[in-house]
Amino acid sequence: MDKVSRRRALSVLTLTQPALFATVFSLHIVFCNTLLVYLILIGGLELVSSLYWVTANTLLRDVVTAGNYVSQAGYSEVSSQVPALIAAGSAVFLLRLPFEYLLVFGGSLAFGAARLISGIPEYEANSADGNSGNTAWGKNGFRYGAGAVEFFGYIRKRMVQVLLVYMIGFPFVFTVVGNFVKPVFITSILHGDPSFLAFSAAEYAASAIIAGLLIPIVQRRLGDETTLVLLFTAYTSASIVMPTYASYAVFTVCKAIHGVGNPGSGVVRKAVVLRWVERGELGRFNGWVSLLFTLTRIVIIGTSTLMIGVG
């Protein structure tokens, strides 16, 4: 990511998702193995999504200023959650449409998004003001050389910072893992229907928008450490209480707390990374943190699956 145009990479990844859906839909027509097609879809979406967010968070450095990292990290969280809120609210109605219509609709949105992304300027980060007037994609990308040796050498030097950012992101890891369990909990324990699942997603996104607006204010007043302690405490408490009571009210309250705790810690994490890491290193740094997140999720989901199977 440090050796290519981040803007172009993000545009390609934006268009890859509808292409993946179209490919999987074609496979579904040819093959009768629904489970295999579903696994291909989920695996492909996970890969594209991981690469997309690493690229987006890396490109963020080009559109923010050094003196305002905290606020703009919050705004980026808001901008990512508003579409999620709209999608969750419209999912109940869109699910009634034929898949072909949904594919055309999603593809049109992706093309529109890619067109907007192509207009984002790429500038080299400047330590004084966060921006300079020189386009610089790839300029710093080759500073540390190419290949795996240089990559791991860089990570070895930055291991403490990588591990710290990784630990800050633990609510994100558990939220993603919980997304696999949530539909089962809603249908089996709460006996809810898909509309309640959509409502919970909308509630989470709305809480995340509030977090994106308020956490930067709290972060400035209390500092990074105190803000993280409060967010982690709230998130952990809700995670313990939620499965204890088979109640819609308890689930709704805990989901709202999760919607503040996880995105709130994400705002702090983005601000810390933007403050610490040079532009030419962001791709490697964010990529390595994302890799650790993914490995942790695999271990947790695999262990949970084995425990359920044994049970």
PDB file of C-alpha atoms in Angstrom:
ATOM      1  CA  MET A   1       0.000   0.000   0.000  1.00  0.00           C
ATOM      2  CA  ASP A   2       2.975   2.319   0.452  1.00  0.00           C
ATOM      3  CA  LYS A   3       4.154   1.614  -3.106  1.00  0.00           C
ATOM      4  CA  VAL A   4       0.976   2.323  -5.096  1.00  0.00           C
ATOM      5  CA  SER A   5      -1.578   5.087  -5.449  1.00  0.00           C
ATOM      6  CA  ARG A   6      -3.889   4.696  -2.470  1.00  0.00           C
ATOM      7  CA  ARG A   7      -6.671   6.516  -4.294  1.00  0.00           C
ATOM      8  CA  ARG A   8      -6.529   4.126  -7.239  1.00  0.00           C
ATOM      9  CA  ALA A   9      -6.316   1.103  -4.956  1.00  0.00           C
ATOM     10  CA  LEU A  10      -9.410   2.266  -3.061  1.00  0.00           C
ATOM     11  CA  SER A  11     -11.319   2.802  -6.322  1.00  0.00           C
ATOM     12  CA  VAL A  12     -10.431  -0.712  -7.511  1.00  0.00           C
ATOM     13  CA  LEU A  13     -11.475  -2.274  -4.201  1.00  0.00           C
ATOM     14  CA  THR A  14     -14.759  -0.347  -4.309  1.00  0.00           C
ATOM     15  CA  LEU A  15     -15.559  -1.863  -7.706  1.00  0.00           C
ATOM     16  CA  THR A  16     -14.348  -5.322  -6.680  1.00  0.00           C
ATOM     17  CA  GLN A  17     -17.229  -5.925  -4.276  1.00  0.00           C
ATOM     18  CA  PRO A  18     -20.092  -5.820  -6.830  1.00  0.00           C
ATOM     19  CA  ALA A  19     -17.896  -7.832  -9.209  1.00  0.00           C
ATOM     20  CA  LEU A  20     -17.534 -10.438  -6.455  1.00  0.00           C
ATOM     21  CA  PHE A  21     -21.300 -10.548  -5.935  1.00  0.00           C
ATOM     22  CA  ALA A  22     -21.868 -10.987  -9.681  1.00  0.00           C
ATOM     23  CA  THR A  23     -19.313 -13.815  -9.824  1.00  0.00           C
ATOM     24  CA  VAL A  24     -20.817 -15.612  -6.847  1.00  0.00           C
ATOM     25  CA  PHE A  25     -24.329 -15.192  -8.272  1.00  0.00           C
ATOM     26  CA  SER A  26     -23.128 -16.820 -11.511  1.00  0.00           C
ATOM     27  CA  LEU A  27     -21.579 -19.688  -9.541  1.00  0.00           C
ATOM     28  CA  HIS A  28     -24.853 -20.145  -7.669  1.00  0.00           C
ATOM     29  CA  ILE A  29     -26.640 -20.669 -10.986  1.00  0.00           C
ATOM     30  CA  VAL A  30     -24.045 -23.197 -12.210  1.00  0.00           C
ATOM     31  CA  PHE A  31     -23.428 -25.131  -8.978  1.00  0.00           C
ATOM     32  CA  CYS A  32     -26.015 -26.599  -6.644  1.00  0.00           C
ATOM     33  CA  ASN A  33     -23.757 -26.527  -3.581  1.00  0.00           C
ATOM     34  CA  THR A  34     -25.193 -23.502  -1.780  1.00  0.00           C
ATOM     35  CA  LEU A  35     -22.839 -23.843   1.193  1.00  0.00           C
ATOM     36  CA  LEU A  36     -19.746 -23.741  -1.039  1.00  0.00           C
ATOM     37  CA  VAL A  37     -20.997 -20.637  -2.855  1.00  0.00           C
ATOM     38  CA  TYR A  38     -21.809 -18.972   0.472  1.00  0.00           C
ATOM     39  CA  LEU A  39     -18.326 -19.710   1.846  1.00  0.00           C
ATOM     40  CA  ILE A  40     -16.727 -18.258  -1.297  1.00  0.00           C
ATOM     41  CA  LEU A  41     -18.845 -15.119  -0.903  1.00  0.00           C
ATOM     42  CA  ILE A  42     -18.056 -14.647   2.792  1.00  0.00           C
ATOM     43  CA  GLY A  43     -14.335 -15.324   2.285  1.00  0.00           C
ATOM     44  CA  GLY A  44     -14.143 -12.932  -0.643  1.00  0.00           C
ATOM     45  CA  LEU A  45     -16.029 -10.198   1.187  1.00  0.00           C
ATOM     46  CA  GLU A  46     -13.793 -10.547   4.246  1.00  0.00           C
ATOM     47  CA  LEU A  47     -10.673 -10.204   2.099  1.00  0.00           C
ATOM     48  CA  VAL A  48     -11.964  -7.225   0.109  1.00  0.00           C
ATOM     49  CA  SER A  49     -13.329  -5.524   3.231  1.00  0.00           C
ATOM     50  CA  SER A  50     -10.040  -5.892   5.117  1.00  0.00           C
ATOM     51  CA  LEU A  51      -8.036  -4.472   2.210  1.00  0.00           C
ATOM     52  CA  TYR A  52     -10.586  -1.692   1.714  1.00  0.00           C
ATOM     53  CA  TRP A  53     -10.436  -0.392   5.283  1.00  0.00           C
ATOM     54  CA  VAL A  54      -6.648  -0.629   5.451  1.00  0.00           C
ATOM     55  CA  THR A  55      -6.489   1.451   2.267  1.00  0.00           C
ATOM     56  CA  ALA A  56      -9.150   3.917   3.423  1.00  0.00           C
ATOM     57  CA  ASN A  57      -7.455   4.495   6.778  1.00  0.00           C
ATOM     58  CA  THR A  58      -4.139   4.956   4.984  1.00  0.00           C
ATOM     59  CA  LEU A  59      -5.595   7.458   2.512  1.00  0.00           C
ATOM     60  CA  LEU A  60      -7.142   9.369   5.434  1.00  0.00           C
ATOM     61  CA  ARG A  61      -3.727  10.904   6.141  1.00  0.00           C
ATOM     62  CA  ASP A  62      -3.902  12.787   2.832  1.00  0.00           C
ATOM     63  CA  VAL A  63      -7.144  14.591   3.668  1.00  0.00           C
ATOM     64  CA  VAL A  64      -6.546  15.599   7.300  1.00  0.00           C
ATOM     65  CA  THR A  65      -4.379  18.263   8.917  1.00  0.00           C
ATOM     66  CA  ALA A  66      -1.846  17.604  11.647  1.00  0.00           C
ATOM     67  CA  GLY A  67      -3.464  19.946  14.164  1.00  0.00           C
ATOM     68  CA  ASN A  68      -6.889  18.333  13.900  1.00  0.00           C
ATOM     69  CA  TYR A  69      -6.318  14.573  13.871  1.00  0.00           C
ATOM     70  CA  VAL A  70      -8.714  13.884  16.758  1.00  0.00           C
ATOM     71  CA  SER A  71     -11.751  15.670  15.306  1.00  0.00           C
ATOM     72  CA  GLN A  72     -11.198  14.352  11.803  1.00  0.00           C
ATOM     73  CA  ALA A  73     -10.814  10.796  13.100  1.00  0.00           C
ATOM     74  CA  GLY A  74     -14.249  11.294  14.647  1.00  0.00           C
ATOM     75  CA  TYR A  75     -15.679  12.682  11.407  1.00  0.00           C
ATOM     76  CA  SER A  76     -14.332   9.700   9.471  1.00  0.00           C
ATOM     77  CA  GLU A  77     -16.168   7.390  11.881  1.00  0.00           C
ATOM     78  CA  VAL A  78     -19.384   9.339  11.338  1.00  0.00           C
ATOM     79  CA  SER A  79     -18.982   9.214   7.550  1.00  0.00           C
ATOM     80  CA  SER A  80     -18.527   5.431   7.649  1.00  0.00           C
ATOM     81  CA  GLN A  81     -21.545   4.846   9.901  1.00  0.00           C
ATOM     82  CA  VAL A  82     -24.128   7.052   8.169  1.00  0.00           C
ATOM     83  CA  PRO A  83     -24.310   4.680   5.146  1.00  0.00           C
ATOM     84  CA  ALA A  84     -24.547   1.733   7.562  1.00  0.00           C
ATOM     85  CA  LEU A  85     -27.510   3.407   9.254  1.00  0.00           C
ATOM     86  CA  ILE A  86     -29.219   3.996   5.902  1.00  0.00           C
ATOM     87  CA  ALA A  87     -28.460   0.444   4.743  1.00  0.00           C
ATOM     88  CA  ALA A  88     -29.837  -1.115   7.924  1.00  0.00           C
ATOM     89  CA  GLY A  89     -33.020   0.924   7.662  1.00  0.00           C
ATOM     90  CA  SER A  90     -33.573   0.058   3.999  1.00  0.00           C
ATOM     91  CA  ALA A  91     -32.550  -3.616   4.241  1.00  0.00           C
ATOM     92  CA  VAL A  92     -36.031  -4.769   5.248  1.00  0.00           C
ATOM     93  CA  PHE A  93     -37.466  -3.300   2.033  1.00  0.00           C
ATOM     94  CA  LEU A  94     -34.559  -4.138  -0.292  1.00  0.00           C
ATOM     95  CA  LEU A  95     -34.597  -7.822   0.691  1.00  0.00           C
ATOM     96  CA  ARG A  96     -37.966  -8.147  -1.036  1.00  0.00           C
ATOM     97  CA  LEU A  97     -36.454  -7.227  -4.409  1.00  0.00           C
ATOM     98  CA  PRO A  98     -34.995  -9.824  -6.822  1.00  0.00           C
ATOM     99  CA  PHE A  99     -31.267 -10.353  -6.425  1.00  0.00           C
ATOM    100  CA  GLU A 100     -30.611  -9.084  -9.955  1.00  0.00           C
ATOM    101  CA  TYR A 101     -32.095  -5.694  -9.052  1.00  0.00           C
ATOM    102  CA  LEU A 102     -30.055  -5.561  -5.863  1.00  0.00           C
ATOM    103  CA  LEU A 103     -26.899  -6.354  -7.838  1.00  0.00           C
ATOM    104  CA  VAL A 104     -27.559  -3.537 -10.320  1.00  0.00           C
ATOM    105  CA  PHE A 105     -28.375  -1.141  -7.476  1.00  0.00           C
ATOM    106  CA  GLY A 106     -25.225  -2.058  -5.531  1.00  0.00           C
ATOM    107  CA  GLY A 107     -23.066  -1.865  -8.641  1.00  0.00           C
ATOM    108  CA  SER A 108     -24.397   1.602  -9.450  1.00  0.00           C
ATOM    109  CA  LEU A 109     -23.559   2.790  -5.943  1.00  0.00           C
ATOM    110  CA  ALA A 110     -20.066   1.305  -6.237  1.00  0.00           C
ATOM    111  CA  PHE A 111     -19.406   3.069  -9.554  1.00  0.00           C
ATOM    112  CA  GLY A 112     -20.616   6.344  -8.058  1.00  0.00           C
ATOM    113  CA  ALA A 113     -18.380   5.881  -5.015  1.00  0.00           C
ATOM    114  CA  ALA A 114     -15.357   5.039  -7.181  1.00  0.00           C
ATOM    115  CA  ARG A 115     -15.965   8.178  -9.226  1.00  0.00           C
ATOM    116  CA  LEU A 116     -16.026  10.309  -6.073  1.00  0.00           C
ATOM    117  CA  ILE A 117     -12.879   8.631  -4.724  1.00  0.00           C
ATOM    118  CA  SER A 118     -11.041   9.421  -7.962  1.00  0.00           C
ATOM    119  CA  GLY A 119     -11.373  13.118  -7.115  1.00  0.00           C
ATOM    120  CA  ILE A 120      -9.564  12.841  -3.772  1.00  0.00           C
ATOM    121  CA  PRO A 121      -6.143  14.550  -3.950  1.00  0.00           C
ATOM    122  CA  GLU A 122      -3.107  12.601  -2.809  1.00  0.00           C
ATOM    123  CA  TYR A 123      -0.490  14.702  -1.080  1.00  0.00           C
ATOM    124  CA  GLU A 124       2.608  13.949   0.874  1.00  0.00           C
ATOM    125  CA  ALA A 125       2.094  14.442   4.601  1.00  0.00           C
ATOM    126  CA  ASN A 126       3.988  17.371   6.066  1.00  0.00           C
ATOM    127  CA  SER A 127       5.009  17.393   9.724  1.00  0.00           C
ATOM    128  CA  ALA A 128       4.056  21.042  10.053  1.00  0.00           C
ATOM    129  CA  ASP A 129       0.585  21.206   8.543  1.00  0.00           C
ATOM    130  CA  GLY A 130      -0.277  17.681   7.489  1.00  0.00           C
ATOM    131  CA  ASN A 131      -0.260  18.547   3.792  1.00  0.00           C
ATOM    132  CA  SER A 132       2.138  19.813   1.209  1.00  0.00           C
ATOM    133  CA  GLY A 133       1.520  20.954  -2.320  1.00  0.00           C
ATOM    134  CA  ASN A 134       3.355  18.087  -4.006  1.00  0.00           C
ATOM    135  CA  THR A 135       1.572  14.996  -5.179  1.00  0.00           C
ATOM    136  CA  ALA A 136       3.521  12.163  -3.687  1.00  0.00           C
ATOM    137  CA  TRP A 137       1.950   8.748  -4.122  1.00  0.00           C
ATOM    138  CA  GLY A 138       4.785   6.284  -4.226  1.00  0.00           C
ATOM    139  CA  LYS A 139       7.419   8.895  -3.390  1.00  0.00           C
ATOM    140  CA  ASN A 140       7.945   7.708   0.168  1.00  0.00           C
ATOM    141  CA  GLY A 141       6.780   4.182  -0.643  1.00  0.00           C
ATOM    142  CA  PHE A 142      10.176   3.132  -1.968  1.00  0.00           C
ATOM    143  CA  ARG A 143      12.235   4.779   0.744  1.00  0.00           C
ATOM    144  CA  TYR A 144      12.605   1.571   2.733  1.00  0.00           C
ATOM    145  CA  GLY A 145      13.125  -0.716  -0.245  1.00  0.00           C
ATOM    146  CA  ALA A 146      10.955  -3.549  -1.507  1.00  0.00           C
ATOM    147  CA  GLY A 147      10.279  -7.106  -0.454  1.00  0.00           C
ATOM    148  CA  ALA A 148       9.488  -9.106   2.640  1.00  0.00           C
ATOM    149  CA  VAL A 149      12.858  -8.500   4.325  1.00  0.00           C
ATOM    150  CA  GLU A 150      12.342  -4.744   4.437  1.00  0.00           C
ATOM    151  CA  PHE A 151       8.709  -5.181   5.505  1.00  0.00           C
ATOM    152  CA  PHE A 152       9.508  -7.374   8.501  1.00  0.00           C
ATOM    153  CA  GLY A 153      12.490  -5.199   9.340  1.00  0.00           C
ATOM    154  CA  TYR A 154      10.186  -2.201   9.537  1.00  0.00           C
ATOM    155  CA  ILE A 155       7.667  -4.083  11.672  1.00  0.00           C
ATOM    156  CA  ARG A 156      10.406  -5.216  14.060  1.00  0.00           C
ATOM    157  CA  LYS A 157      11.325  -1.592  14.679  1.00  0.00           C
ATOM    158  CA  ARG A 158       7.668  -0.613  15.187  1.00  0.00           C
ATOM    159  CA  MET A 159       6.533  -3.699  17.117  1.00  0.00           C
ATOM    160  CA  VAL A 160       5.722  -1.842  20.353  1.00  0.00           C
ATOM    161  CA  GLN A 161       3.513   0.675  18.541  1.00  0.00           C
ATOM    162  CA  VAL A 162       1.864  -2.078  16.475  1.00  0.00           C
ATOM    163  CA  LEU A 163       1.019  -4.098  19.589  1.00  0.00           C
ATOM    164  CA  LEU A 164      -0.338  -1.036  21.383  1.00  0.00           C
ATOM    165  CA  VAL A 165      -2.653  -0.132  18.493  1.00  0.00           C
ATOM    166  CA  TYR A 166      -3.627  -3.811  18.252  1.00  0.00           C
ATOM    167  CA  MET A 167      -4.646  -3.828  21.926  1.00  0.00           C
ATOM    168  CA  ILE A 168      -6.632  -0.603  21.482  1.00  0.00           C
ATOM    169  CA  GLY A 169      -8.573  -2.356  18.722  1.00  0.00           C
ATOM    170  CA  PHE A 170      -9.763  -5.340  20.779  1.00  0.00           C
ATOM    171  CA  PRO A 171     -13.395  -4.101  20.937  1.00  0.00           C
ATOM    172  CA  PHE A 172     -13.331  -4.136  17.131  1.00  0.00           C
ATOM    173  CA  VAL A 173     -12.152  -7.753  17.105  1.00  0.00           C
ATOM    174  CA  PHE A 174     -14.894  -8.911  19.456  1.00  0.00           C
ATOM    175  CA  THR A 175     -17.552  -6.893  17.620  1.00  0.00           C
ATOM    176  CA  VAL A 176     -16.688  -8.572  14.319  1.00  0.00           C
ATOM    177  CA  VAL A 177     -16.686 -11.991  16.002  1.00  0.00           C
ATOM    178  CA  GLY A 178     -19.989 -11.138  17.681  1.00  0.00           C
ATOM    179  CA  ASN A 179     -21.544 -10.361  14.311  1.00  0.00           C
ATOM    180  CA  PHE A 180     -21.360 -14.086  13.522  1.00  0.00           C
ATOM    181  CA  VAL A 181     -23.125 -14.971  16.782  1.00  0.00           C
ATOM    182  CA  LYS A 182     -25.673 -12.135  16.898  1.00  0.00           C
ATOM    183  CA  PRO A 183     -28.140 -13.575  14.335  1.00  0.00           C
ATOM    184  CA  VAL A 184     -28.169 -16.888  16.217  1.00  0.00           C
ATOM    185  CA  PHE A 185     -28.732 -15.113  19.546  1.00  0.00           C
ATOM    186  CA  ILE A 186     -31.575 -13.009  18.133  1.00  0.00           C
ATOM    187  CA  THR A 187     -33.390 -15.922  16.477  1.00  0.00           C
ATOM    188  CA  SER A 188     -32.726 -18.664  19.055  1.00  0.00           C
ATOM    189  CA  ILE A 189     -32.742 -16.798  22.383  1.00  0.00           C
ATOM    190  CA  LEU A 190     -34.769 -13.651  21.718  1.00  0.00           C
ATOM    191  CA  HIS A 191     -36.931 -15.301  19.019  1.00  0.00           C
ATOM    192  CA  GLY A 192     -36.656 -12.189  16.876  1.00  0.00           C
ATOM    193  CA  ASP A 193     -37.066 -11.855  13.116  1.00  0.00           C
ATOM    194  CA  PRO A 194     -34.857 -10.229  10.441  1.00  0.00           C
ATOM    195  CA  SER A 195     -36.468  -6.844  11.088  1.00  0.00           C
ATOM    196  CA  PHE A 196     -35.085  -6.864  14.639  1.00  0.00           C
ATOM    197  CA  LEU A 197     -31.650  -7.763  13.272  1.00  0.00           C
ATOM    198  CA  ALA A 198     -31.876  -4.750  10.945  1.00  0.00           C
ATOM    199  CA  PHE A 199     -33.022  -2.573  13.845  1.00  0.00           C
ATOM    200  CA  SER A 200     -30.038  -3.644  15.974  1.00  0.00           C
ATOM    201  CA  ALA A 201     -27.667  -2.768  13.114  1.00  0.00           C
ATOM    202  CA  ALA A 202     -29.316   0.644  12.727  1.00  0.00           C
ATOM    203  CA  GLU A 203     -29.133   1.238  16.482  1.00  0.00           C
ATOM    204  CA  TYR A 204     -25.432   0.353  16.513  1.00  0.00           C
ATOM    205  CA  ALA A 205     -24.723   2.711  13.601  1.00  0.00           C
ATOM    206  CA  ALA A 206     -26.662   5.552  15.259  1.00  0.00           C
ATOM    207  CA  SER A 207     -24.699   5.077  18.496  1.00  0.00           C
ATOM    208  CA  ALA A 208     -21.460   5.037  16.491  1.00  0.00           C
ATOM    209  CA  ILE A 209     -22.377   8.362  14.872  1.00  0.00           C
ATOM    210  CA  ILE A 210     -22.897   9.862  18.334  1.00  0.00           C
ATOM    211  CA  ALA A 211     -19.535   8.416  19.418  1.00  0.00           C
ATOM    212  CA  GLY A 212     -17.815   9.920  16.377  1.00  0.00           C
ATOM    213  CA  LEU A 213     -19.123  13.354  17.342  1.00  0.00           C
ATOM    214  CA  LEU A 214     -18.598  13.209  21.118  1.00  0.00           C
ATOM    215  CA  ILE A 215     -15.482  11.067  21.683  1.00  0.00           C
ATOM    216  CA  PRO A 216     -13.068  13.675  20.224  1.00  0.00           C
ATOM    217  CA  ILE A 217     -14.391  16.168  22.791  1.00  0.00           C
ATOM    218  CA  VAL A 218     -13.939  13.662  25.629  1.00  0.00           C
ATOM    219  CA  GLN A 219     -10.511  12.716  24.282  1.00  0.00           C
ATOM    220  CA  ARG A 220      -9.304  16.319  24.388  1.00  0.00           C
ATOM    221  CA  ARG A 221     -10.545  16.840  27.941  1.00  0.00           C
ATOM    222  CA  LEU A 222      -9.529  13.524  29.524  1.00  0.00           C
ATOM    223  CA  GLY A 223      -6.683  12.322  27.295  1.00  0.00           C
ATOM    224  CA  ASP A 224      -6.261   9.112  25.307  1.00  0.00           C
ATOM    225  CA  GLU A 225      -5.628   6.784  28.260  1.00  0.00           C
ATOM    226  CA  THR A 226      -8.619   7.812  30.404  1.00  0.00           C
ATOM    227  CA  THR A 227     -10.938   7.821  27.388  1.00  0.00           C
ATOM    228  CA  LEU A 228      -9.864   4.292  26.458  1.00  0.00           C
ATOM    229  CA  VAL A 229     -10.358   3.020  30.027  1.00  0.00           C
ATOM    230  CA  LEU A 230     -13.917   4.387  30.071  1.00  0.00           C
ATOM    231  CA  LEU A 231     -14.723   2.952  26.635  1.00  0.00           C
ATOM    232  CA  PHE A 232     -13.217  -0.456  27.414  1.00  0.00           C
ATOM    233  CA  THR A 233     -15.066  -0.637  30.752  1.00  0.00           C
ATOM    234  CA  ALA A 234     -18.404   0.212  29.137  1.00  0.00           C
ATOM    235  CA  TYR A 235     -17.882  -2.234  26.266  1.00  0.00           C
ATOM    236  CA  THR A 236     -16.794  -5.100  28.534  1.00  0.00           C
ATOM    237  CA  SER A 237     -19.668  -4.545  30.971  1.00  0.00           C
ATOM    238  CA  ALA A 238     -22.216  -4.625  28.145  1.00  0.00           C
ATOM    239  CA  SER A 239     -20.603  -7.786  26.730  1.00  0.00           C
ATOM    240  CA  ILE A 240     -21.021  -9.541  30.085  1.00  0.00           C
ATOM    241  CA  VAL A 241     -24.601  -8.393  30.691  1.00  0.00           C
ATOM    242  CA  MET A 242     -26.002  -8.934  27.165  1.00  0.00           C
ATOM    243  CA  PRO A 243     -25.969 -12.780  27.049  1.00  0.00           C
ATOM    244  CA  THR A 244     -27.017 -13.064  30.694  1.00  0.00           C
ATOM    245  CA  TYR A 245     -30.597 -11.865  30.144  1.00  0.00           C
ATOM    246  CA  ALA A 246     -32.914 -13.005  27.342  1.00  0.00           C
ATOM    247  CA  SER A 247     -34.514  -9.589  27.070  1.00  0.00           C
ATOM    248  CA  TYR A 248     -35.080  -7.256  24.131  1.00  0.00           C
ATOM    249  CA  ALA A 249     -34.604  -4.235  26.397  1.00  0.00           C
ATOM    250  CA  VAL A 250     -31.277  -5.471  27.791  1.00  0.00           C
ATOM    251  CA  PHE A 251     -30.044  -6.415  24.324  1.00  0.00           C
ATOM    252  CA  THR A 252     -30.997  -2.998  22.944  1.00  0.00           C
ATOM    253  CA  VAL A 253     -29.239  -1.086  25.735  1.00  0.00           C
ATOM    254  CA  CYS A 254     -26.098  -3.239  25.516  1.00  0.00           C
ATOM    255  CA  LYS A 255     -26.028  -2.901  21.730  1.00  0.00           C
ATOM    256  CA  ALA A 256     -26.132   0.881  22.071  1.00  0.00           C
ATOM    257  CA  ILE A 257     -23.218   0.736  24.534  1.00  0.00           C
ATOM    258  CA  HIS A 258     -21.296  -1.430  22.063  1.00  0.00           C
ATOM    259  CA  GLY A 259     -22.080   1.177  19.419  1.00  0.00           C
ATOM    260  CA  VAL A 260     -20.257   3.756  21.524  1.00  0.00           C
ATOM    261  CA  GLY A 261     -17.456   1.580  22.929  1.00  0.00           C
ATOM    262  CA  ASN A 262     -16.127   0.011  19.744  1.00  0.00           C
ATOM    263  CA  PRO A 263     -16.317   3.025  17.369  1.00  0.00           C
ATOM    264  CA  GLY A 264     -15.156   5.291  20.205  1.00  0.00           C
ATOM    265  CA  SER A 265     -11.994   3.246  20.688  1.00  0.00           C
ATOM    266  CA  GLY A 266     -11.641   3.257  16.897  1.00  0.00           C
ATOM    267  CA  VAL A 267     -11.635   7.063  16.892  1.00  0.00           C
ATOM    268  CA  VAL A 268      -8.857   7.078  19.498  1.00  0.00           C
ATOM    269  CA  ARG A 269      -6.947   4.433  17.533  1.00  0.00           C
ATOM    270  CA  LYS A 270      -7.107   6.408  14.278  1.00  0.00           C
ATOM    271  CA  ALA A 271      -5.985   9.604  15.992  1.00  0.00           C
ATOM    272  CA  VAL A 272      -3.051   7.810  17.647  1.00  0.00           C
ATOM    273  CA  VAL A 273      -1.932   6.231  14.354  1.00  0.00           C
ATOM    274  CA  LEU A 274      -2.233   9.515  12.435  1.00  0.00           C
ATOM    275  CA  ARG A 275      -0.193  11.228  15.133  1.00  0.00           C
ATOM    276  CA  TRP A 276       2.543   8.579  15.380  1.00  0.00           C
ATOM    277  CA  VAL A 277       3.049   7.087  11.925  1.00  0.00           C
ATOM    278  CA  GLU A 278       4.567   8.814   8.889  1.00  0.00           C
ATOM    279  CA  ARG A 279       2.568   8.856   5.659  1.00  0.00           C
ATOM    280  CA  GLY A 280       5.022   6.622   3.817  1.00  0.00           C
ATOM    281  CA  GLU A 281       4.697   3.957   6.533  1.00  0.00           C
ATOM    282  CA  LEU A 282       0.921   3.922   7.037  1.00  0.00           C
ATOM    283  CA  GLY A 283       0.224   1.083   4.602  1.00  0.00           C
ATOM    284  CA  ARG A 284       2.621  -1.302   6.299  1.00  0.00           C
ATOM    285  CA  PHE A 285       1.613  -0.249   9.790  1.00  0.00           C
ATOM    286  CA  ASN A 286      -2.152  -0.526   9.208  1.00  0.00           C
ATOM    287  CA  GLY A 287      -1.691  -3.716   7.204  1.00  0.00           C
ATOM    288  CA  TRP A 288       0.206  -5.426  10.001  1.00  0.00           C
ATOM    289  CA  VAL A 289      -2.355  -4.381  12.623  1.00  0.00           C
ATOM    290  CA  SER A 290      -5.146  -5.644  10.356  1.00  0.00           C
ATOM    291  CA  LEU A 291      -3.312  -8.967   9.981  1.00  0.00           C
ATOM    292  CA  LEU A 292      -3.134  -9.355  13.767  1.00  0.00           C
ATOM    293  CA  PHE A 293      -6.850  -8.524  14.027  1.00  0.00           C
ATOM    294  CA  THR A 294      -7.686 -11.165  11.419  1.00  0.00           C
ATOM    295  CA  LEU A 295      -5.557 -13.879  13.043  1.00  0.00           C
ATOM    296  CA  THR A 296      -7.148 -13.156  16.422  1.00  0.00           C
ATOM    297  CA  ARG A 297     -10.640 -13.391  14.945  1.00  0.00           C
ATOM    298  CA  ILE A 298      -9.779 -16.715  13.284  1.00  0.00           C
ATOM    299  CA  VAL A 299      -8.540 -18.147  16.584  1.00  0.00           C
ATOM    300  CA  ILE A 300     -11.590 -16.940  18.546  1.00  0.00           C
ATOM    301  CA  ILE A 301     -14.128 -18.100  15.953  1.00  0.00           C
ATOM    302  CA  GLY A 302     -12.347 -21.441  15.509  1.00  0.00           C
ATOM    303  CA  THR A 303     -12.227 -22.042  19.257  1.00  0.00           C
ATOM    304  CA  SER A 304     -15.895 -21.094  19.648  1.00  0.00           C
ATOM    305  CA  THR A 305     -16.889 -23.432  16.817  1.00  0.00           C
ATOM    306  CA  LEU A 306     -14.995 -26.320  18.407  1.00  0.00           C
ATOM    307  CA  MET A 307     -16.590 -25.626  21.793  1.00  0.00           C
ATOM    308  CA  ILE A 308     -20.073 -25.576  20.240  1.00  0.00           C
ATOM    309  CA  GLY A 309     -19.323 -28.799  18.368  1.00  0.00           C
ATOM    310  CA  VAL A 310     -18.069 -30.572  21.492  1.00  0.00           C
ATOM    311  CA  GLY A 311     -20.983 -29.204  23.530  1.00  0.00           C
TER     312      GLY A 311
END
